[in-house]
XYZ file of N, CA and C in Angstrom:
729
model
N 1.020 -1.406 -0.226
C -0.016 -0.070 -0.028
C 0.989 0.869 -0.346
N 0.186 2.430 -0.523
C 1.128 3.539 -0.983
C 1.116 4.422 0.751
N 2.475 5.041 0.742
C 2.729 5.588 2.033
C 1.878 6.619 2.285
N 1.271 6.985 1.183
C 0.506 8.625 0.666
C -0.652 8.226 0.861
N -1.681 8.592 1.516
C -2.713 9.144 1.651
C -3.859 9.476 0.652
N -4.191 8.472 -0.519
C -5.469 9.350 -1.027
C -6.537 10.321 -0.533
N -7.152 10.820 -1.218
C -7.804 11.501 -0.820
C -9.129 11.088 -1.895
N -10.572 11.300 -1.010
C -11.385 11.021 -2.484
C -11.747 11.468 -3.555
N -10.945 12.527 -3.459
C -11.390 13.025 -4.454
C -9.912 12.643 -5.564
N -9.069 12.436 -4.929
C -7.646 11.733 -6.004
C -8.520 9.892 -6.294
N -8.806 9.748 -5.523
C -9.416 8.055 -5.885
C -10.379 8.743 -6.991
N -11.499 9.300 -7.061
C -12.159 9.728 -8.289
C -11.529 10.206 -9.374
N -10.110 11.157 -9.108
C -9.567 11.000 -10.448
C -9.108 10.745 -11.273
N -8.486 9.509 -10.199
C -8.154 8.402 -10.401
C -8.730 7.375 -11.826
N -10.163 6.818 -11.189
C -11.236 6.712 -11.733
C -11.364 7.034 -12.997
N -12.084 8.022 -12.730
C -12.046 9.302 -14.231
C -11.067 8.946 -15.363
N -9.781 8.873 -15.091
C -8.913 8.525 -15.675
C -8.679 7.014 -16.354
N -9.262 6.019 -15.280
C -9.178 4.795 -15.659
C -10.681 4.536 -17.203
N -11.436 5.250 -16.788
C -12.687 4.889 -16.870
C -12.801 5.319 -18.475
N -11.550 6.881 -18.577
C -11.458 7.519 -20.093
C -10.493 7.075 -21.190
N -9.667 6.025 -20.645
C -8.511 5.624 -21.104
C -9.083 4.124 -22.041
N -9.971 3.335 -20.724
C -10.649 1.939 -20.967
C -11.784 2.259 -22.097
N -12.666 3.270 -22.150
C -13.505 3.492 -23.190
C -13.083 4.142 -24.554
N -11.680 4.819 -24.494
C -10.792 5.537 -25.282
C -10.487 4.311 -26.469
N -10.169 3.152 -25.959
C -9.615 2.165 -26.681
C -10.209 1.463 -26.947
N -11.664 1.168 -26.204
C -12.649 0.290 -27.019
C -13.270 1.250 -28.059
N -13.644 2.431 -28.404
C -13.622 3.350 -29.352
C -12.761 2.900 -30.418
N -11.645 3.095 -30.402
C -10.334 3.000 -31.032
C -10.481 1.600 -31.757
N -10.734 1.005 -31.432
C -10.612 -0.249 -31.603
C -11.972 -0.464 -32.536
N -12.953 -0.379 -31.801
C -13.969 -0.331 -32.247
C -14.525 0.289 -33.963
N -13.471 1.677 -33.955
C -13.516 2.272 -35.266
C -12.842 1.224 -36.321
N -11.753 0.330 -36.004
C -10.555 -0.126 -37.146
C -11.614 -1.118 -37.686
N -12.693 -1.946 -36.889
C -13.363 -2.158 -37.242
C -14.687 -2.399 -37.917
N -15.521 -0.956 -37.826
C -16.477 -0.368 -38.718
C -15.609 -0.079 -40.338
N -14.173 -0.439 -40.018
C -13.797 0.107 -41.453
C -13.480 -1.132 -42.105
N -12.966 -2.231 -41.312
C -13.367 -3.611 -42.176
C -14.250 -4.351 -42.145
N -15.648 -3.710 -42.486
C -17.102 -4.822 -42.915
C -16.668 -6.949 -42.828
N -16.396 -6.311 -43.769
C -16.666 -7.920 -44.966
C -16.076 -8.975 -43.481
N -14.653 -8.629 -43.610
C -14.034 -9.793 -42.614
C -14.861 -10.235 -40.877
N -14.798 -9.170 -40.586
C -15.486 -8.785 -39.415
C -17.220 -9.856 -39.591
N -17.850 -9.736 -40.283
C -19.264 -10.336 -40.385
C -18.583 -11.644 -41.226
N -17.881 -11.471 -41.162
C -17.786 -12.939 -42.569
C -16.986 -14.076 -40.901
N -16.848 -13.533 -39.490
C -16.466 -14.098 -39.073
C -17.575 -14.096 -37.886
N -18.357 -13.272 -37.840
C -19.533 -13.174 -36.720
C -20.730 -14.583 -37.911
N -20.995 -14.416 -38.537
C -21.504 -15.263 -39.095
C -20.732 -16.581 -40.072
N -19.899 -16.620 -39.505
C -18.976 -18.194 -39.812
C -20.416 -18.895 -39.039
N -20.317 -19.317 -38.446
C -21.179 -20.164 -37.253
C -22.575 -20.787 -37.884
N -22.690 -20.044 -39.133
C -24.587 -20.656 -40.078
C -23.655 -20.810 -41.377
N -22.842 -21.320 -41.619
C -22.037 -22.107 -42.681
C -21.188 -22.577 -42.652
N -22.034 -24.117 -44.097
C -21.321 -25.654 -43.293
C -20.030 -25.455 -43.034
N -19.233 -25.385 -43.691
C -17.747 -25.368 -43.454
C -17.331 -24.956 -41.878
N -17.980 -24.627 -41.319
C -17.460 -24.231 -39.716
C -17.089 -25.606 -39.195
N -15.802 -25.578 -38.121
C -15.395 -26.834 -37.929
C -16.022 -27.385 -37.117
N -17.022 -27.005 -36.290
C -18.070 -28.455 -35.591
C -18.660 -29.607 -36.911
N -19.395 -28.531 -37.826
C -20.188 -28.882 -38.737
C -19.288 -30.321 -39.509
N -18.007 -29.727 -39.865
C -17.333 -31.003 -40.074
C -17.268 -32.325 -39.951
N -17.598 -32.120 -38.296
C -17.650 -33.626 -38.113
C -18.271 -34.578 -38.373
N -18.015 -36.092 -38.752
C -18.876 -36.991 -39.629
C -20.202 -37.213 -38.547
N -20.995 -36.891 -39.945
C -22.482 -36.957 -39.566
C -23.435 -35.944 -39.636
N -22.609 -34.764 -39.434
C -23.100 -33.308 -38.891
C -22.977 -32.975 -40.379
N -24.638 -32.680 -40.456
C -24.544 -31.337 -41.735
C -25.503 -30.234 -41.642
N -25.145 -29.193 -41.679
C -25.932 -28.369 -40.473
C -25.436 -26.775 -41.353
N -26.548 -25.755 -41.800
C -26.451 -24.736 -42.044
C -27.778 -23.998 -42.127
N -27.724 -22.466 -41.502
C -28.802 -22.209 -41.750
C -28.603 -20.686 -42.210
N -30.277 -19.913 -42.961
C -29.889 -19.002 -43.145
C -31.074 -17.502 -42.279
N -30.461 -16.893 -42.665
C -30.791 -15.504 -41.564
C -31.836 -14.423 -42.544
N -32.395 -14.250 -41.874
C -33.893 -12.967 -42.639
C -33.648 -11.906 -42.019
N -33.520 -10.585 -42.298
C -34.102 -9.595 -41.426
C -35.087 -8.853 -41.918
N -35.873 -8.664 -40.457
C -37.438 -8.488 -40.892
C -37.305 -7.482 -40.172
N -36.501 -5.844 -39.776
C -36.333 -4.726 -39.136
C -35.595 -3.866 -40.337
N -36.173 -2.686 -40.637
C -36.122 -1.791 -41.359
C -34.290 -1.356 -40.940
N -34.230 -1.199 -39.838
C -32.469 -0.829 -39.158
C -31.781 -1.423 -38.596
N -32.622 -3.213 -38.503
C -31.453 -4.301 -37.565
C -30.237 -4.207 -38.623
N -29.803 -4.267 -39.922
C -28.813 -4.386 -40.194
C -27.451 -3.216 -39.547
N -27.706 -1.973 -39.855
C -27.099 -0.780 -39.697
C -26.526 -1.056 -38.001
N -27.829 -1.338 -36.880
C -27.541 -1.277 -35.359
C -26.415 -2.763 -35.140
N -26.745 -3.587 -35.942
C -26.020 -4.806 -35.795
C -24.805 -4.745 -36.258
N -24.730 -3.726 -37.301
C -23.135 -3.487 -37.811
C -22.609 -2.646 -36.616
N -23.093 -1.371 -36.283
C -22.709 -0.849 -34.925
C -22.621 -1.708 -33.870
N -23.083 -2.605 -33.294
C -22.882 -3.377 -31.791
C -22.094 -3.998 -32.125
N -21.853 -4.637 -33.445
C -21.151 -6.126 -33.101
C -19.510 -5.270 -33.254
N -19.694 -3.940 -34.291
C -17.946 -3.675 -34.218
C -17.602 -3.349 -32.609
N -18.213 -2.688 -31.760
C -18.568 -1.981 -30.158
C -17.908 -3.277 -29.475
N -18.613 -4.759 -29.885
C -18.485 -5.460 -28.719
C -17.468 -6.155 -29.266
N -16.621 -6.594 -30.534
C -15.573 -6.682 -31.278
C -14.254 -5.567 -29.982
N -14.646 -4.780 -30.498
C -14.307 -3.663 -29.957
C -13.530 -4.090 -27.975
N -14.389 -4.407 -27.414
C -14.539 -4.678 -26.199
C -13.878 -5.455 -25.874
N -13.744 -6.884 -26.704
C -12.813 -8.221 -26.600
C -11.591 -8.225 -27.049
N -10.907 -7.168 -27.737
C -9.733 -7.047 -28.328
C -9.393 -5.940 -27.487
N -10.029 -5.617 -26.902
C -9.182 -4.503 -25.634
C -9.029 -5.115 -24.369
N -10.105 -6.072 -24.225
C -10.378 -6.883 -22.626
C -9.105 -6.547 -22.128
N -7.725 -6.878 -22.729
C -6.324 -7.387 -21.612
C -5.804 -6.121 -21.427
N -6.460 -4.417 -22.092
C -6.000 -3.591 -21.851
C -6.872 -3.112 -20.453
N -7.949 -3.543 -20.309
C -8.902 -2.943 -19.431
C -8.701 -3.496 -18.276
N -7.745 -4.607 -18.228
C -8.093 -5.641 -17.383
C -6.541 -4.568 -16.583
N -5.607 -4.678 -17.985
C -4.343 -3.353 -16.966
C -4.402 -2.156 -16.421
N -5.305 -1.886 -17.048
C -6.235 -0.503 -16.449
C -6.750 -0.392 -15.176
N -8.060 -1.565 -15.369
C -8.296 -2.252 -13.614
C -7.405 -2.588 -12.391
N -5.896 -3.197 -13.002
C -5.092 -3.626 -11.789
C -4.357 -2.273 -11.841
N -4.282 -1.082 -12.436
C -3.105 -0.177 -12.580
C -4.358 0.844 -10.861
N -5.783 0.761 -10.970
C -6.644 1.619 -10.216
C -6.193 1.113 -9.169
N -6.857 -0.427 -8.759
C -6.528 -1.366 -7.105
C -5.295 -1.485 -6.549
N -4.407 -1.550 -7.685
C -3.212 -1.461 -7.114
C -2.556 -1.061 -5.729
N -2.824 0.396 -5.883
C -2.061 0.886 -4.763
C -2.765 1.053 -3.258
N -3.880 0.301 -3.555
C -5.262 0.370 -2.220
C -4.048 -1.323 -1.758
N -3.369 -1.848 -2.208
C -2.820 -3.434 -1.635
C -1.183 -3.280 -1.459
N -1.123 -3.794 -0.241
C -0.212 -4.332 0.332
C 1.034 -4.836 -0.527
N 2.177 -4.968 -0.384
C 3.381 -5.533 -1.536
C 2.797 -7.259 -1.635
N 2.488 -7.553 -0.298
C 2.213 -9.254 -0.556
C 0.567 -10.286 -1.614
N 0.079 -8.832 -1.125
C -1.144 -8.834 -1.566
C -1.153 -8.830 -3.332
N -0.245 -7.678 -3.467
C -0.258 -6.758 -4.624
C 0.565 -8.819 -5.937
N 1.175 -9.212 -5.386
C 2.217 -10.766 -6.085
C 0.916 -11.251 -6.169
N 0.098 -11.730 -5.134
C -0.866 -12.734 -5.461
C -2.059 -12.360 -6.670
N -2.349 -10.960 -6.102
C -3.900 -10.355 -7.274
C -3.017 -10.352 -8.576
N -1.818 -10.218 -8.878
C -0.861 -9.905 -9.933
C -1.564 -10.989 -10.933
N -1.212 -12.081 -10.664
C -1.431 -13.746 -10.795
C -3.063 -13.441 -11.098
N -3.680 -12.732 -10.391
C -5.070 -13.611 -10.818
C -5.664 -12.804 -12.229
N -4.949 -11.117 -12.103
C -5.231 -10.165 -13.246
C -4.259 -10.979 -14.877
N -3.040 -11.348 -14.174
C -2.242 -11.776 -15.542
C -3.372 -13.091 -16.292
N -3.805 -13.935 -15.468
C -4.261 -14.865 -15.777
C -5.833 -14.355 -16.528
N -6.349 -13.049 -15.884
C -8.097 -13.050 -16.398
C -8.086 -13.493 -17.936
N -7.033 -12.559 -18.793
C -7.767 -12.381 -20.051
C -7.172 -13.851 -20.875
N -6.389 -14.484 -20.433
C -6.619 -16.030 -20.888
C -7.728 -16.502 -21.017
N -8.498 -16.628 -19.732
C -9.680 -17.014 -19.234
C -11.360 -16.742 -19.730
N -10.273 -15.191 -20.165
C -12.135 -14.891 -21.171
C -11.738 -14.933 -22.765
N -10.322 -15.116 -23.027
C -10.928 -15.617 -24.608
C -10.901 -17.383 -24.108
N -10.405 -17.751 -23.513
C -11.051 -19.440 -23.721
C -12.120 -19.363 -23.304
N -13.212 -18.403 -22.687
C -14.477 -18.836 -22.681
C -15.288 -18.124 -23.823
N -14.842 -16.916 -24.572
C -15.066 -16.589 -26.012
C -14.860 -17.373 -27.148
N -13.708 -18.269 -27.202
C -13.348 -19.775 -28.086
C -14.301 -20.741 -27.422
N -14.759 -21.139 -26.265
C -15.706 -22.184 -26.299
C -17.149 -21.771 -26.336
N -17.742 -21.043 -26.394
C -18.903 -20.184 -26.611
C -19.200 -20.458 -28.542
N -18.025 -19.514 -28.963
C -17.904 -19.337 -30.271
C -17.724 -21.095 -31.449
N -16.752 -21.751 -30.692
C -16.478 -23.111 -31.076
C -17.386 -24.265 -31.065
N -17.851 -24.702 -29.735
C -19.099 -25.759 -29.234
C -20.223 -24.735 -28.492
N -20.404 -23.930 -27.794
C -21.950 -23.871 -26.664
C -23.059 -23.415 -28.246
N -22.381 -22.240 -29.076
C -23.007 -21.766 -29.990
C -23.568 -22.603 -31.128
N -23.087 -23.169 -31.832
C -22.883 -24.163 -32.879
C -23.959 -25.229 -32.419
N -23.943 -25.962 -31.361
C -24.065 -26.589 -30.715
C -25.924 -26.689 -30.608
N -26.191 -25.487 -29.968
C -27.059 -24.847 -30.284
C -28.416 -24.678 -30.586
N -27.453 -23.958 -31.723
C -27.758 -23.766 -33.035
C -28.549 -25.083 -34.135
N -27.313 -26.317 -33.520
C -28.239 -27.243 -34.618
C -29.547 -27.677 -33.320
N -29.194 -27.085 -32.387
C -30.212 -27.869 -31.618
C -32.140 -26.886 -31.946
N -31.591 -26.231 -31.995
C -32.839 -25.091 -32.364
C -33.652 -25.036 -33.711
N -32.697 -25.114 -34.559
C -33.297 -24.997 -35.869
C -33.791 -26.654 -36.271
N -33.171 -27.388 -36.065
C -34.111 -29.036 -36.184
C -34.839 -28.926 -35.141
N -35.570 -28.267 -34.449
C -36.571 -28.278 -33.294
C -37.619 -28.219 -33.575
N -38.492 -28.854 -33.267
C -40.090 -28.440 -34.076
C -41.354 -29.452 -33.699
N -42.275 -28.235 -32.970
C -43.548 -28.717 -32.812
C -44.348 -29.278 -34.019
N -44.155 -29.108 -34.744
C -44.957 -29.260 -35.955
C -44.508 -29.525 -37.205
N -44.788 -29.661 -37.985
C -44.443 -30.095 -39.772
C -45.170 -28.708 -40.264
N -45.899 -28.102 -40.034
C -46.355 -27.264 -40.832
C -45.825 -25.479 -40.089
N -44.826 -26.122 -38.734
C -44.114 -24.736 -38.684
C -42.707 -24.892 -39.196
N -42.254 -24.055 -40.200
C -40.856 -23.645 -40.479
C -39.827 -22.721 -40.189
N -38.863 -22.983 -39.189
C -38.257 -22.525 -38.184
C -36.987 -21.162 -39.880
N -37.667 -20.054 -38.943
C -36.870 -18.845 -40.347
C -36.602 -17.737 -39.328
N -35.094 -17.808 -39.152
C -34.344 -17.315 -38.279
C -33.832 -16.433 -38.705
N -34.509 -15.274 -37.445
C -34.299 -13.411 -37.483
C -32.626 -13.078 -37.453
N -32.046 -12.068 -38.145
C -30.396 -11.333 -37.809
C -30.938 -11.499 -36.298
N -31.812 -10.749 -35.823
C -31.839 -10.732 -34.692
C -31.560 -11.270 -33.179
N -32.396 -12.074 -33.485
C -32.620 -13.540 -32.661
C -30.939 -13.897 -33.405
N -30.298 -14.146 -34.179
C -29.283 -14.880 -34.029
C -28.404 -14.509 -33.100
N -28.344 -12.715 -33.748
C -27.244 -12.158 -32.815
C -27.504 -12.034 -31.077
N -28.485 -11.884 -30.815
C -29.141 -11.808 -29.682
C -28.324 -13.547 -28.663
N -28.474 -14.448 -29.320
C -27.955 -16.150 -29.147
C -26.339 -15.198 -29.347
N -25.701 -14.811 -30.219
C -24.245 -14.724 -30.603
C -23.780 -14.361 -29.107
N -24.669 -13.109 -28.733
C -23.646 -12.125 -27.270
C -24.044 -13.041 -26.609
N -24.890 -13.826 -26.550
C -25.086 -14.516 -24.795
C -23.964 -16.026 -24.595
N -23.952 -16.454 -25.717
C -22.904 -17.815 -26.345
C -21.656 -17.279 -26.291
N -21.145 -16.149 -26.805
C -19.406 -16.094 -26.769
C -19.078 -14.985 -25.665
N -19.990 -13.608 -25.935
C -19.588 -12.535 -25.119
C -19.871 -13.014 -23.059
N -20.929 -13.449 -22.879
C -20.945 -13.109 -21.524
C -20.238 -15.008 -21.396
N -20.482 -16.073 -21.490
C -19.758 -16.796 -21.823
C -18.402 -16.467 -21.134
N -17.445 -15.719 -21.476
C -16.179 -15.259 -21.410
C -15.916 -14.216 -20.262
N -17.556 -13.555 -19.832
C -17.187 -12.944 -18.573
C -16.908 -14.111 -17.558
N -17.890 -15.158 -17.973
C -18.371 -16.406 -16.800
C -16.947 -16.888 -16.326
N -16.181 -17.593 -17.775
C -15.186 -17.975 -17.357
C -14.065 -16.933 -16.739
N -14.490 -16.226 -16.243
C -13.573 -14.720 -15.357
C -13.651 -15.590 -13.912
N -14.430 -16.277 -13.600
C -14.649 -17.111 -12.355
C -13.843 -17.285 -11.720
N -12.432 -18.428 -12.091
C -11.188 -18.436 -11.148
C -10.653 -17.293 -11.044
N -10.825 -16.335 -11.922
C -9.820 -14.926 -11.975
C -10.205 -14.769 -10.423
N -11.151 -14.189 -10.373
C -12.047 -13.758 -8.806
C -11.679 -14.596 -7.165
N -11.867 -15.593 -7.615
C -11.334 -16.847 -6.884
C -10.238 -16.456 -6.460
N -9.362 -16.721 -7.616
C -7.663 -16.695 -7.119
C -7.466 -15.079 -6.006
N -7.842 -13.703 -7.121
C -8.166 -12.552 -6.244
C -7.994 -12.779 -4.298
N -9.485 -13.681 -4.633
C -9.771 -13.445 -3.501
C -9.401 -13.910 -2.344
N -9.264 -15.731 -2.995
C -7.667 -16.093 -2.087
C -7.134 -15.448 -1.473
N -6.364 -14.930 -2.676
C -4.760 -14.169 -2.192
C -5.543 -12.705 -1.397
N -6.173 -12.164 -0.794
C -6.592 -11.449 0.381
C -7.172 -11.869 1.356
N -6.956 -13.668 1.210
C -7.697 -14.529 2.631
C -9.257 -14.382 2.870
N -9.999 -13.751 1.324
C -11.395 -14.351 1.658
C -11.944 -15.523 1.980
N -11.783 -16.097 0.978
C -11.813 -17.556 0.648
C -11.046 -18.445 0.688
N -11.399 -19.628 0.834
C -10.064 -21.198 0.619
C -10.878 -22.220 0.260
N -9.731 -23.130 0.122
C -10.170 -23.845 -0.553
C -10.976 -25.177 0.179
N -11.051 -25.199 1.472
C -12.084 -26.125 2.372
C -13.335 -25.043 1.849
N -13.349 -24.540 2.146
C -14.782 -23.589 1.787
C -15.512 -23.509 0.412
N -14.306 -23.643 -0.218
C -15.566 -24.217 -1.777
C -15.431 -25.738 -2.299
N -14.322 -26.606 -1.389
C -14.949 -27.778 -1.014
C -16.411 -28.475 -0.720
N -16.889 -27.705 0.473
C -17.992 -27.595 0.851
C -19.165 -27.091 0.158
N -18.999 -26.568 -0.773
C -19.834 -25.227 -1.392
C -20.019 -25.808 -2.878
N -19.922 -27.559 -2.793
C -19.384 -28.046 -4.420
C -21.320 -28.424 -4.689
N -22.028 -28.602 -3.801
C -23.071 -28.874 -4.309
C -24.451 -27.791 -3.839
N -23.505 -26.623 -3.734
C -24.545 -25.210 -4.654
C -23.705 -24.964 -5.676
N -22.656 -24.889 -6.189
C -22.287 -24.453 -6.783
C -22.710 -25.216 -8.413
N -23.525 -26.744 -8.337
C -23.881 -27.366 -9.233
C -25.214 -26.137 -9.340
N -25.255 -26.010 -8.703
C -27.209 -25.418 -8.571
C -26.749 -24.155 -9.256
N -26.048 -23.244 -8.853
C -25.334 -21.890 -8.917
C -25.319 -22.174 -10.655
N -24.237 -23.149 -10.954
C -24.200 -22.591 -12.246
C -25.356 -23.013 -13.578
N -25.990 -24.110 -12.611
C -27.574 -24.816 -13.654
C -28.426 -23.255 -13.849
N -28.746 -22.650 -13.217
C -29.274 -21.387 -12.636
C -28.722 -20.147 -13.543
N -27.151 -20.402 -13.424
C -26.316 -19.537 -14.851
C -26.669 -19.970 -16.199
N -27.014 -20.587 -16.123
C -26.907 -21.677 -17.430
C -27.938 -21.078 -17.894
N -29.519 -21.816 -17.128
C -30.452 -20.991 -17.268
C -30.978 -19.321 -17.836
N -30.293 -18.871 -17.057
C -30.239 -17.256 -17.755
C -29.481 -16.936 -18.837
N -28.641 -17.745 -19.100
C -27.757 -17.543 -20.160
C -28.367 -17.800 -21.577
N -28.221 -19.349 -21.010
C -29.193 -19.728 -22.688
C -30.265 -20.039 -22.566
N -30.946 -20.547 -24.145
C -32.634 -20.498 -23.944
C -32.960 -21.528 -23.051
N -34.306 -21.541 -22.373
C -34.892 -22.334 -21.305
C -34.491 -23.623 -21.938
N -33.785 -24.069 -22.155
C -34.865 -25.418 -22.311
C -33.633 -27.033 -22.010
N -33.584 -28.103 -21.594
C -32.652 -28.721 -20.449
C -31.062 -28.978 -21.122
N -31.513 -28.736 -23.036
C -30.383 -29.173 -23.770
C -29.264 -28.207 -23.669
N -29.370 -27.198 -24.236
C -28.591 -25.472 -24.103
C -27.851 -25.308 -21.794
N -28.918 -25.993 -21.730
C -28.293 -26.022 -20.401
C -27.021 -26.422 -19.780
N -27.618 -27.616 -20.082
C -26.195 -28.678 -19.699
C -24.933 -28.289 -20.817
N -25.431 -28.554 -21.660
C -24.024 -27.530 -22.895
C -22.873 -27.278 -21.584
N -24.057 -25.366 -21.106
C -23.046 -24.437 -20.788
C -22.765 -25.187 -19.189
N -23.792 -25.554 -18.875
C -23.680 -25.939 -17.243
C -21.922 -26.951 -16.810
N -21.886 -27.440 -18.091
C -20.594 -28.794 -17.389
C -19.296 -27.831 -17.753
N -18.968 -26.880 -18.656
C -17.623 -25.807 -18.594
C -17.724 -25.149 -17.798
N -18.709 -24.662 -17.153
C -18.786 -23.393 -16.189
C -18.866 -24.487 -14.560
N -18.963 -25.505 -14.529
C -18.782 -26.378 -13.244
C -17.574 -26.640 -13.439
N -16.645 -27.097 -14.290
C -15.166 -27.231 -14.353
C -14.887 -26.012 -13.733
N -14.987 -25.191 -14.279
C -14.261 -23.752 -13.178
C -14.517 -23.138 -12.081
N -15.750 -24.094 -12.127
C -15.249 -23.830 -10.068
C -14.506 -25.123 -9.852
N -14.263 -26.340 -9.809
C -12.903 -27.083 -9.835
C -11.488 -26.664 -10.464
N -11.568 -26.094 -10.826
C -10.112 -25.112 -10.880
C -9.944 -24.275 -10.349
N -11.371 -23.377 -9.492
C -10.775 -22.541 -9.176
C -10.491 -23.245 -7.582
N -11.222 -24.287 -7.152
C -10.794 -25.178 -6.214
C -8.956 -25.839 -5.875
N -8.801 -25.493 -7.306
C -7.101 -26.331 -7.684
C -6.591 -24.900 -7.261
N -6.594 -23.508 -7.785
C -6.022 -22.669 -7.473
C -5.611 -21.877 -6.142
N -6.950 -22.494 -6.012
C -7.250 -21.374 -4.262
C -5.851 -22.017 -3.210
N -5.731 -21.263 -2.192
C -4.847 -21.639 -1.177
C -5.547 -22.383 -0.517
N -4.793 -23.208 -0.280
C -5.141 -24.410 0.767
C -5.827 -23.979 2.276
């Protein structure tokens, strides 16, 4: 912890600077993506194409077409996706800014331990994004587009519906993968311990199912697809936690 005590206004000024630099980095990266829409949306809509990696597995044959039923949907999708990608690509810098903001409030021994958690944060976030993009999203797409309650109903997927699932399956899962980071930081500060987490395994199962139900559409299949890696994160947190 710094020897010089910071006043409330000093903390407020530091927070303002952190927020300004963070927002500026997101804006700058977003502008870059706005200038290259073709490769950007090729990646966003790749899970709808038959050449997506998961669809190349034996016995898997899937593709889907999207329609637009709202006049301004394509424009706002263009803007939202650029900002979302700006946040994703800026994530390591955002973590760095957060670390700079809280580091002065920590003692030296706490800094060393919490720094490990912040170092792990970006890797886990991108791992979560990859799991959501390459596994959870395509599995859910296959399930929902092939599910029908009647032959008289044809599944026609709108752009806004796809983008809603894309964000929840990719970006939010990336954020959920930060759970071990939080546990590691709390463990370093002496707030949580390994025995505490082991005793909470039953509650963790319920919590992961609830989280999966909130993020995914309300069906047992997609809940299970997401709940499995989420519970795996809880077990990883136990391994990372102090004894």
